[in-house]
Amino acid sequence: MHDFTPGTTDSDFVLWTERQRALLHDKNFEQLDLDRLIGELDAMTANLRRELKSRLETLTMNLLKCQFQPEPKSRAWLAAIREQRSEIERILEESPTLDRYIEEYADHVYKAAYERAGAETGIPRAAFPQSTPYTRQQLLDPYFV
């Protein structure tokens, strides 16, 4: 979102954000760069949502591999599951509002997750459920594998 013109005072993103903060603090609203400020806020929200979806996709892929792979669960898969859950927990601590989207996002990324699981394991895609088999509670439960 940072489309600043080189050579201007707006070319330094940190400097620009510090100026916007100072203007807000001083209630100097008429000098705010409102269009750019709105765009940056939208981009921040979109990035958090995208990160949560990505973490859910990777978590779901690894849960599927653990559940459907006939061999013992890989330590790497289990570590990836722990890491994704930890990062999801961090996201939800920073942005608790996103918690209500867990199931929706998990459903949204499920197809990509089972396609990735199939590609990595050689398990036919038809062997996986066609919709997410995991509840919100299972996705976030550190003991569910």
Short mmCIF file of C-alpha atoms in Angstrom, two decimals:
data_model
loop_
_atom_site.label_atom_id
_atom_site.label_comp_id
_atom_site.label_asym_id
_atom_site.label_seq_id
_atom_site.Cartn_x
_atom_site.Cartn_y
_atom_site.Cartn_z
CA MET A 1 0.00 0.00 0.00
CA HIS A 2 3.02 2.27 0.38
CA ASP A 3 2.97 4.20 -2.91
CA PHE A 4 5.00 7.18 -1.89
CA THR A 5 6.73 9.48 -4.35
CA PRO A 6 10.53 9.43 -4.01
CA GLY A 7 12.03 12.75 -3.07
CA THR A 8 8.98 13.99 -1.17
CA THR A 9 8.37 14.11 2.55
CA ASP A 10 6.00 11.17 2.05
CA SER A 11 8.72 8.88 0.65
CA ASP A 12 9.59 7.57 4.13
CA PHE A 13 6.75 5.37 5.39
CA VAL A 14 7.81 5.50 9.04
CA LEU A 15 8.16 9.27 8.89
CA TRP A 16 4.72 9.52 7.26
CA THR A 17 3.09 7.29 9.94
CA GLU A 18 4.77 9.27 12.72
CA ARG A 19 3.44 12.49 11.20
CA GLN A 20 -0.07 11.05 10.91
CA ARG A 21 0.09 9.92 14.53
CA ALA A 22 1.23 13.35 15.68
CA LEU A 23 -1.57 15.00 13.71
CA LEU A 24 -4.12 12.65 15.29
CA HIS A 25 -2.67 13.20 18.75
CA ASP A 26 -2.87 16.96 18.32
CA LYS A 27 -6.41 16.63 16.87
CA ASN A 28 -5.18 18.37 13.75
CA PHE A 29 -7.60 16.41 11.58
CA GLU A 30 -7.66 18.77 8.58
CA GLN A 31 -3.99 18.00 7.80
CA LEU A 32 -4.37 14.20 7.87
CA ASP A 33 -3.69 12.28 4.69
CA LEU A 34 -7.10 10.62 4.99
CA ASP A 35 -7.19 8.68 1.72
CA ARG A 36 -3.78 7.13 2.31
CA LEU A 37 -4.53 6.57 6.01
CA ILE A 38 -7.75 4.71 5.16
CA GLY A 39 -5.89 2.66 2.57
CA GLU A 40 -3.19 1.71 5.07
CA LEU A 41 -5.78 0.67 7.67
CA ASP A 42 -7.57 -1.45 5.05
CA ALA A 43 -4.26 -3.06 4.04
CA MET A 44 -3.40 -3.85 7.67
CA THR A 45 -6.74 -5.59 8.20
CA ALA A 46 -6.42 -7.51 4.92
CA ASN A 47 -2.91 -8.67 5.89
CA LEU A 48 -4.09 -10.01 9.25
CA ARG A 49 -6.98 -11.87 7.62
CA ARG A 50 -4.67 -13.28 4.92
CA GLU A 51 -2.16 -14.45 7.53
CA LEU A 52 -4.88 -16.19 9.55
CA LYS A 53 -6.19 -17.94 6.43
CA SER A 54 -2.68 -19.04 5.49
CA ARG A 55 -2.01 -20.43 8.96
CA LEU A 56 -5.34 -22.28 8.94
CA GLU A 57 -4.58 -23.76 5.52
CA THR A 58 -1.18 -25.06 6.63
CA LEU A 59 -2.60 -26.35 9.92
CA THR A 60 -5.41 -28.16 8.13
CA MET A 61 -3.04 -29.64 5.55
CA ASN A 62 -0.85 -31.10 8.30
CA LEU A 63 -3.84 -32.41 10.26
CA LEU A 64 -5.04 -34.17 7.11
CA LYS A 65 -1.62 -35.68 6.47
CA CYS A 66 -1.50 -36.98 10.05
CA GLN A 67 -5.02 -38.38 9.84
CA PHE A 68 -4.91 -39.96 6.39
CA GLN A 69 -1.27 -41.00 5.94
CA PRO A 70 -1.04 -44.73 6.77
CA GLU A 71 2.48 -44.39 8.18
CA PRO A 72 3.24 -43.02 11.66
CA LYS A 73 2.81 -39.29 12.14
CA SER A 74 5.89 -37.39 11.08
CA ARG A 75 7.61 -35.36 13.79
CA ALA A 76 7.92 -32.55 11.25
CA TRP A 77 4.16 -32.57 10.66
CA LEU A 78 3.48 -32.50 14.39
CA ALA A 79 5.93 -29.62 14.81
CA ALA A 80 4.24 -27.75 11.95
CA ILE A 81 0.86 -28.25 13.64
CA ARG A 82 2.22 -26.84 16.91
CA GLU A 83 3.79 -23.88 15.12
CA GLN A 84 0.62 -23.01 13.20
CA ARG A 85 -1.53 -23.22 16.31
CA SER A 86 0.94 -21.02 18.19
CA GLU A 87 0.89 -18.42 15.43
CA ILE A 88 -2.92 -18.54 15.20
CA GLU A 89 -3.06 -18.00 18.96
CA ARG A 90 -0.75 -14.98 18.59
CA ILE A 91 -2.96 -13.52 15.85
CA LEU A 92 -6.08 -14.02 17.96
CA GLU A 93 -4.44 -12.44 21.02
CA GLU A 94 -3.57 -9.37 18.95
CA SER A 95 -6.92 -9.29 17.10
CA PRO A 96 -9.60 -11.16 19.09
CA THR A 97 -12.27 -10.12 16.60
CA LEU A 98 -10.79 -12.56 14.08
CA ASP A 99 -11.73 -15.48 16.35
CA ARG A 100 -15.29 -15.39 15.03
CA TYR A 101 -14.00 -16.05 11.50
CA ILE A 102 -12.05 -19.24 12.27
CA GLU A 103 -14.67 -21.66 10.92
CA GLU A 104 -15.47 -19.49 7.90
CA TYR A 105 -11.80 -19.13 6.96
CA ALA A 106 -11.14 -22.83 7.60
CA ASP A 107 -13.95 -23.70 5.19
CA HIS A 108 -12.61 -21.18 2.67
CA VAL A 109 -9.07 -22.63 2.61
CA TYR A 110 -10.01 -26.29 2.97
CA LYS A 111 -9.83 -27.18 -0.74
CA ALA A 112 -6.30 -25.78 -1.02
CA ALA A 113 -5.33 -27.63 2.18
CA TYR A 114 -6.48 -31.04 0.98
CA GLU A 115 -4.94 -30.48 -2.44
CA ARG A 116 -1.61 -29.67 -0.79
CA ALA A 117 -1.92 -32.69 1.53
CA GLY A 118 -2.63 -34.92 -1.47
CA ALA A 119 0.29 -33.52 -3.45
CA GLU A 120 2.72 -33.99 -0.55
CA THR A 121 1.60 -37.50 0.42
CA GLY A 122 0.45 -39.00 -2.87
CA ILE A 123 -2.92 -39.74 -1.29
CA PRO A 124 -5.65 -39.29 -3.90
CA ARG A 125 -7.65 -36.13 -3.34
CA ALA A 126 -10.83 -38.21 -3.40
CA ALA A 127 -9.70 -39.89 -0.17
CA PHE A 128 -10.12 -36.64 1.75
CA PRO A 129 -13.50 -35.31 2.90
CA GLN A 130 -14.91 -32.75 0.48
CA SER A 131 -15.50 -30.24 3.28
CA THR A 132 -13.47 -29.52 6.36
CA PRO A 133 -13.85 -32.29 8.93
CA TYR A 134 -12.45 -30.14 11.75
CA THR A 135 -14.35 -27.96 14.16
CA ARG A 136 -13.01 -24.69 15.48
CA GLN A 137 -12.31 -26.44 18.78
CA GLN A 138 -10.31 -29.20 17.07
CA LEU A 139 -8.32 -26.74 15.00
CA LEU A 140 -7.24 -24.81 18.08
CA ASP A 141 -6.92 -27.74 20.51
CA PRO A 142 -3.19 -28.32 21.20
CA TYR A 143 -3.86 -32.01 21.93
CA PHE A 144 -5.96 -32.78 18.85
CA VAL A 145 -4.02 -34.48 16.07
#
